[in-house]
Structure formats: structure tokens, C-alpha cells
PDB file of C-alpha atoms in Angstrom:
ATOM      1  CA  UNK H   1     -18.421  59.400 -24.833  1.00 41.00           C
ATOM      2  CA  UNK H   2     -17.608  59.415 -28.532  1.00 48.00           C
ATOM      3  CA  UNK H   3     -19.419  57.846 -30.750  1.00 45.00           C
ATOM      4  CA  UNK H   4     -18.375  54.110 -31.255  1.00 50.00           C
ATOM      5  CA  UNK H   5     -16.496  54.127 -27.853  1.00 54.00           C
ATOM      6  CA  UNK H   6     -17.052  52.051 -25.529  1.00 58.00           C
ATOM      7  CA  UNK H   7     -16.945  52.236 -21.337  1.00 55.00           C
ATOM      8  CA  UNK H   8     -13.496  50.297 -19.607  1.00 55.00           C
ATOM      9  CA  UNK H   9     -12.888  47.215 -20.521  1.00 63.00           C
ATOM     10  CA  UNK H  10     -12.459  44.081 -18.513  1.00 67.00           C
ATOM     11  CA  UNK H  11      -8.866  43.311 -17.704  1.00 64.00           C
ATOM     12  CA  UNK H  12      -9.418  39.942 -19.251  1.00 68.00           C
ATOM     13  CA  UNK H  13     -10.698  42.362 -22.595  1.00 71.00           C
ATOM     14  CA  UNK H  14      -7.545  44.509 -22.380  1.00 69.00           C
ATOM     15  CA  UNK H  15      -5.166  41.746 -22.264  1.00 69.00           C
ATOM     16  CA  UNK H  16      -6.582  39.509 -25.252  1.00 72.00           C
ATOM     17  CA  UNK H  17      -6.531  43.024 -27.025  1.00 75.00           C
ATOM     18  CA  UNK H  18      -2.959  43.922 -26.078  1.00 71.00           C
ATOM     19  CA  UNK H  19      -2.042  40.678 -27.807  1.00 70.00           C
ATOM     20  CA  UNK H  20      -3.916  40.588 -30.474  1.00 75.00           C
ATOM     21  CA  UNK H  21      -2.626  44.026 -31.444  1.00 75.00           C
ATOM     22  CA  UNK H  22       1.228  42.537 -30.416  1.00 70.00           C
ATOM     23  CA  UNK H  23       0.432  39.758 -32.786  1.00 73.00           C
ATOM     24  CA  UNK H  24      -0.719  42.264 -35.663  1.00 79.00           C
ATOM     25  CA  UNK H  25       2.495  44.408 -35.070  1.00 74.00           C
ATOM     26  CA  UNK H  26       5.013  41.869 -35.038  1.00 71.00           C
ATOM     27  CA  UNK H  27       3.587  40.472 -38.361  1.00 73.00           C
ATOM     28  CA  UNK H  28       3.343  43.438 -40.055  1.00 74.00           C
ATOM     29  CA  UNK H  29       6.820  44.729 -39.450  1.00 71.00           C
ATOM     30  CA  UNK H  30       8.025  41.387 -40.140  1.00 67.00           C
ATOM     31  CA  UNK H  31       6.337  41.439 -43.653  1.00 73.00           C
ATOM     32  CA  UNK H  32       8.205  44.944 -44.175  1.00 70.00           C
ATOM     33  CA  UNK H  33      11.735  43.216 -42.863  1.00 67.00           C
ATOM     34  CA  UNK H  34      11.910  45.136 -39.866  1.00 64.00           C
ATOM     35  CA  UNK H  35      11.841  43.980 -36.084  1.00 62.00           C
ATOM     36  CA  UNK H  36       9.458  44.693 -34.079  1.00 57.00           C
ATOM     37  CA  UNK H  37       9.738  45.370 -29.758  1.00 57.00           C
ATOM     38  CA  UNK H  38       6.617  44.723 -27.840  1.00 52.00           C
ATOM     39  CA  UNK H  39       4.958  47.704 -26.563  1.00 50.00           C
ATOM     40  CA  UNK H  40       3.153  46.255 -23.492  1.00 46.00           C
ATOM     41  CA  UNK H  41       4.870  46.887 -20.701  1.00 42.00           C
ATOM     42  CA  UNK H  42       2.895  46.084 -18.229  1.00 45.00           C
ATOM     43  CA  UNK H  43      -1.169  46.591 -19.402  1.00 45.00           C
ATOM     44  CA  UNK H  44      -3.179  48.080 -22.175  1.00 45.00           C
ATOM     45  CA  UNK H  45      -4.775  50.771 -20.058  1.00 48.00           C
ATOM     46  CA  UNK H  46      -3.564  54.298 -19.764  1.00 50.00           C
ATOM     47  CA  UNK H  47       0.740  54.653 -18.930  1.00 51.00           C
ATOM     48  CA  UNK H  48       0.897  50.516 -18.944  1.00 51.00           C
ATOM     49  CA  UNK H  49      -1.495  50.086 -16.275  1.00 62.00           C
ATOM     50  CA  UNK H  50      -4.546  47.801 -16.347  1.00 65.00           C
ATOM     51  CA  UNK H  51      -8.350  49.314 -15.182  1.00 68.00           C
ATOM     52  CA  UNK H  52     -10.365  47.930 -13.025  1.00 70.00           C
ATOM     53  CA  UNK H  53     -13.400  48.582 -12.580  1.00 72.00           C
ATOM     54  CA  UNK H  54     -14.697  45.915 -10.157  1.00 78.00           C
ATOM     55  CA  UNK H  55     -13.691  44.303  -7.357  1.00 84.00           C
ATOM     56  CA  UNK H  56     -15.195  41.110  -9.618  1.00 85.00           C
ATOM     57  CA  UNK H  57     -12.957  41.848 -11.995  1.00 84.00           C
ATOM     58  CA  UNK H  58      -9.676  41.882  -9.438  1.00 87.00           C
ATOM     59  CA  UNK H  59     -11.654  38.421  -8.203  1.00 90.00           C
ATOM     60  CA  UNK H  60     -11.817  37.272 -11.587  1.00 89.00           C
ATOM     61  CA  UNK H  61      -8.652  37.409 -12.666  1.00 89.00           C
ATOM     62  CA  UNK H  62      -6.993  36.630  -8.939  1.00 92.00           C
ATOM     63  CA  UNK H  63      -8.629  33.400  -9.118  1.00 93.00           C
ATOM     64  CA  UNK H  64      -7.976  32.569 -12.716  1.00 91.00           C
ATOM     65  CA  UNK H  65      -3.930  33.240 -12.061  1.00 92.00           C
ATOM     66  CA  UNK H  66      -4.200  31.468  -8.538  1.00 94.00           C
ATOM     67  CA  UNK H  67      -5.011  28.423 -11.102  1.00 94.00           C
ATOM     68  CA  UNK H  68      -2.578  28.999 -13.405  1.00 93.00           C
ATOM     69  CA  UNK H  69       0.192  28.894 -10.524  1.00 94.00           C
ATOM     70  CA  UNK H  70      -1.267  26.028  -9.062  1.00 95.00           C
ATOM     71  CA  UNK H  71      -1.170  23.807 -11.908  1.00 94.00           C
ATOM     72  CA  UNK H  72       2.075  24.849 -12.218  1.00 94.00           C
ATOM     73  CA  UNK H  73       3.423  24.129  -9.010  1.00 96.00           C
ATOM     74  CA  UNK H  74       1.698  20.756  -9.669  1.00 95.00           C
ATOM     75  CA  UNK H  75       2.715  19.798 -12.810  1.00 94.00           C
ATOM     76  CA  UNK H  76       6.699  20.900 -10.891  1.00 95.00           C
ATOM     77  CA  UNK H  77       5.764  17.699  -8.553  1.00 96.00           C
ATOM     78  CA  UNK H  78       4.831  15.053 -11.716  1.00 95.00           C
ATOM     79  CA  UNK H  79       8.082  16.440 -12.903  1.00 95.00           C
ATOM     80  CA  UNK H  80       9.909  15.896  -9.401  1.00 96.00           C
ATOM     81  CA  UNK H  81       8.431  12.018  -9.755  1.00 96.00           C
ATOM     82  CA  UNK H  82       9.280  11.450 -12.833  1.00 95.00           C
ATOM     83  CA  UNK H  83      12.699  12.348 -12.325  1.00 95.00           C
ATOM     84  CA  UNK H  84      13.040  10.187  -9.432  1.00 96.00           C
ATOM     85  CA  UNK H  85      11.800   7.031 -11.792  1.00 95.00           C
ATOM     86  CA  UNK H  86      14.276   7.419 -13.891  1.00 95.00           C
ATOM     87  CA  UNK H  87      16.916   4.365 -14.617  1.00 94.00           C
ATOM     88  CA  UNK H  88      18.433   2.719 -17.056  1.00 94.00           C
ATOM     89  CA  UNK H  89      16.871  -0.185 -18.525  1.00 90.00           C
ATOM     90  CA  UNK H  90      20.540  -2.085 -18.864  1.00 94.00           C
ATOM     91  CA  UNK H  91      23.979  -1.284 -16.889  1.00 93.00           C
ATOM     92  CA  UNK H  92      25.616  -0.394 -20.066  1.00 96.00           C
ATOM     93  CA  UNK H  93      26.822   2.753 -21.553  1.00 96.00           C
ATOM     94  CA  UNK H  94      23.905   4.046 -23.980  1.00 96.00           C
ATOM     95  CA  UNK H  95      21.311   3.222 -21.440  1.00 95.00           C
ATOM     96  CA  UNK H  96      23.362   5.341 -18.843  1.00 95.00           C
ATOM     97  CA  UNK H  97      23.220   7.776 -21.257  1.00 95.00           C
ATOM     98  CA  UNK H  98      20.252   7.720 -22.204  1.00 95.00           C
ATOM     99  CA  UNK H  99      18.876   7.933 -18.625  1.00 95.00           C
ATOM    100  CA  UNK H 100      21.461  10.924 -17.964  1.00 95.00           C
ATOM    101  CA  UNK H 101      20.006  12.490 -21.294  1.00 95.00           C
ATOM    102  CA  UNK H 102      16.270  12.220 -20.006  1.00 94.00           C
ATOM    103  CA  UNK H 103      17.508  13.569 -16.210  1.00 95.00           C
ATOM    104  CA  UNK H 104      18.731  16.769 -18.068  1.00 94.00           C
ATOM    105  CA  UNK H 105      15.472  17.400 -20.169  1.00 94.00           C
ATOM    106  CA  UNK H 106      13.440  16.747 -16.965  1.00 94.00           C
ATOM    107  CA  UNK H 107      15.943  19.496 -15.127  1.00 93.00           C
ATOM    108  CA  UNK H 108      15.149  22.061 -17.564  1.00 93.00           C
ATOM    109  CA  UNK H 109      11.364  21.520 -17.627  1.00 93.00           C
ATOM    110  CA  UNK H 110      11.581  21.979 -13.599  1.00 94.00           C
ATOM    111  CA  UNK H 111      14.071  25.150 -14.112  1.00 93.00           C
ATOM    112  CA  UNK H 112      11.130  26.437 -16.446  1.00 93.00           C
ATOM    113  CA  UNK H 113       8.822  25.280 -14.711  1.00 93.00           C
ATOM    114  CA  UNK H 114      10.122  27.432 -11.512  1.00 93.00           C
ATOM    115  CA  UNK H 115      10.059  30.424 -13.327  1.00 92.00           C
ATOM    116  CA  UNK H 116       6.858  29.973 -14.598  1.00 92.00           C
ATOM    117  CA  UNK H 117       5.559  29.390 -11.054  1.00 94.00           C
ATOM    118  CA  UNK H 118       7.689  32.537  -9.889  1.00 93.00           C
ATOM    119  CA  UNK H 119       6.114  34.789 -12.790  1.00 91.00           C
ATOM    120  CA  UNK H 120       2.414  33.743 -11.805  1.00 92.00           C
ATOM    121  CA  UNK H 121       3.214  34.093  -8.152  1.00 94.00           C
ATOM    122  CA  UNK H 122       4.475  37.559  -8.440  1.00 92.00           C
ATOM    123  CA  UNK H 123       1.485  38.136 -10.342  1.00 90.00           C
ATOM    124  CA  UNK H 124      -0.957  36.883  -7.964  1.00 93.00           C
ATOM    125  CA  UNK H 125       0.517  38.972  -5.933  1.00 93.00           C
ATOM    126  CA  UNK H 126       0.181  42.243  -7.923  1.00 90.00           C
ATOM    127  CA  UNK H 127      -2.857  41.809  -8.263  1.00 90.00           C
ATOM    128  CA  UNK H 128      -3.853  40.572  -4.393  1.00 93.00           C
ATOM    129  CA  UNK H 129      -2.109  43.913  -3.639  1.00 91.00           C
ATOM    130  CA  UNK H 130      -4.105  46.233  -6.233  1.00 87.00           C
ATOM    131  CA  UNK H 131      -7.207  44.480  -4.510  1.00 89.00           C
ATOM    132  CA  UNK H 132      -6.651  45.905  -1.021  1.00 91.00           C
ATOM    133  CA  UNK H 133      -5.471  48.954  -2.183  1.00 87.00           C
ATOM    134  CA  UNK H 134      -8.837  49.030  -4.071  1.00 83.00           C
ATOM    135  CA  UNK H 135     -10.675  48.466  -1.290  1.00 84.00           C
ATOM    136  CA  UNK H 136      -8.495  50.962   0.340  1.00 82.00           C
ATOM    137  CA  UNK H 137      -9.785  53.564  -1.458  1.00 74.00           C
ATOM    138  CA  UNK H 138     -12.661  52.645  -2.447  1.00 72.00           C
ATOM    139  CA  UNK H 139     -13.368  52.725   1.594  1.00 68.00           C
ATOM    140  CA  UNK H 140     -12.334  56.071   1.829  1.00 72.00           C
ATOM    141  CA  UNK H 141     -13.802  57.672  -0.935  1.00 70.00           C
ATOM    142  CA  UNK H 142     -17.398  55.896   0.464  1.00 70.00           C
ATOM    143  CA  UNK H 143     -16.094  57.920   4.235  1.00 68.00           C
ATOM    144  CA  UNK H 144     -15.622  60.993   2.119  1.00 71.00           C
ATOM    145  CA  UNK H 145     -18.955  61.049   0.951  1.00 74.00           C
ATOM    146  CA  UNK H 146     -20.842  60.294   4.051  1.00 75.00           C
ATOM    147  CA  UNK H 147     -19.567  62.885   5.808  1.00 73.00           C
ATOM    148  CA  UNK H 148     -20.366  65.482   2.844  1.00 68.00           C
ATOM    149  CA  UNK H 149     -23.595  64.548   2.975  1.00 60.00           C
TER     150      UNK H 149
END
């Protein structure tokens, strides 16, 4: 390895770098009046793809995003009650609007809420899927050398 490189680094390390260095870009081209498109599409390892080298790792972060959709999903269901407390405090026009006007925010907080819960969801699922296939191959490769030796 070159000198002042450094072995893979954690998914969690790749992705706090990836923004950091989005971060840095989009300032800097905004200092020099230009715009700036993201170049992450997808991870910061080699052709947008993230290393692992661990099945720890995959753990890690499975569990970590597992979180992050449930909290999600539950903070969906405050929002679900909260919208179903909502009336207005007087029959007269301003407080129906008012209560209409608070129904609508709540809507939109569920409707991003939902595809928060979506994106996290299809995430888990990534990376539930680049487990087994880890463990796929990791399997064979540990057949492979069995029977070469």
C-alpha cells in the first residue's frame, strides 16, 4: 500500500466522507458562481458502490437503518393521531380554517413521512440483500478452498 493510504474503510467512514466532500464541492463552486451536481450516486467506493469488508459492518449498518425506518414508521402513527385530534375550537369560519389549515400541514408531513419510510425500507433492503449475497460467496469461496487443499 502507498504510503499514507489506508486499508477499506467502514461503510459508515465512506459515507460521512462522501458528504463531507459533497459539502466541500457544493461550497466551493458556489463561491465561484457555478452549480454544482452531486457526484454520489450510489457510494464512495469504486464505480458508486460501497465496500464491505465485514459481515459486522453489513450488521452495523442493517441495524442502524432498521432504526431509522422504524422511527419513521412511528413518528407516521403520532402523525396519524394527531390528525385525528384535530377540531376546531369554535363552529365559526377561521377556526374551520384554521383546523383545515393544520389537517393539510399534518398531510404533507405523513406524504413525507411515507417517502422517507419507503427510501429507508428500500435501503434496508439493499443492504439485507448484499448480506446474503455476501454470505453467498463468501460460502463458496471458503468450499473453493477446502477442496484445494
Amino acid at each position: 500500500m502507498p504510503v499514507g493510504e489506508q486499508g477499506p474503510r467502514t461503510a459508515e467512514q465512506q459515507v460521512r466522507f462522501e458528504v463531507a466532500m459533497d459539502k466541500t464541492l457544493r461550497a466551493v463552486t458556489g463561491i465561484l458562481g457555478t452549480d454544482y451536481e452531486s457526484r454520489a450516486v450510489g457510494g464512495g467506493g469504486t464505480n458508486g458502490k460501497w465496500v464491505f469488508t465485514s459481515l459486522d459492518q453489513l450488521d452495523t449498518l442493517i441495524k442502524k437503518w432498521t432504526g431509522v425506518r422504524d422511527a419513521i414508521q412511528d413518528r407516521r402513527q403520532k402523525i396519524n393521531a394527531a390528525q385525528r385530534e384535530i377540531y376546531p375550537p369554535a363552529n365559526d369560519i377561521m377556526s374551520r380554517l384554521q383546523a383545515n389549515a393544520l389537517d393539510r400541514s399534518l398531510e404533507a408531513m405523513a406524504a413525507h413521512a411515507d417517502s422517507m419510510y419507503n427510501y429507508a425500507d428500500a435501503y434496508v433492503n439493499k443492504l439485507q440483500n448484499a448480506r446474503t449475497a455476501y454470505t453467498s460467496i463468501e460460502g463458496s469461496n471458503t468450499g473453493r478452498m477446502k477442496n484445494t487443499y
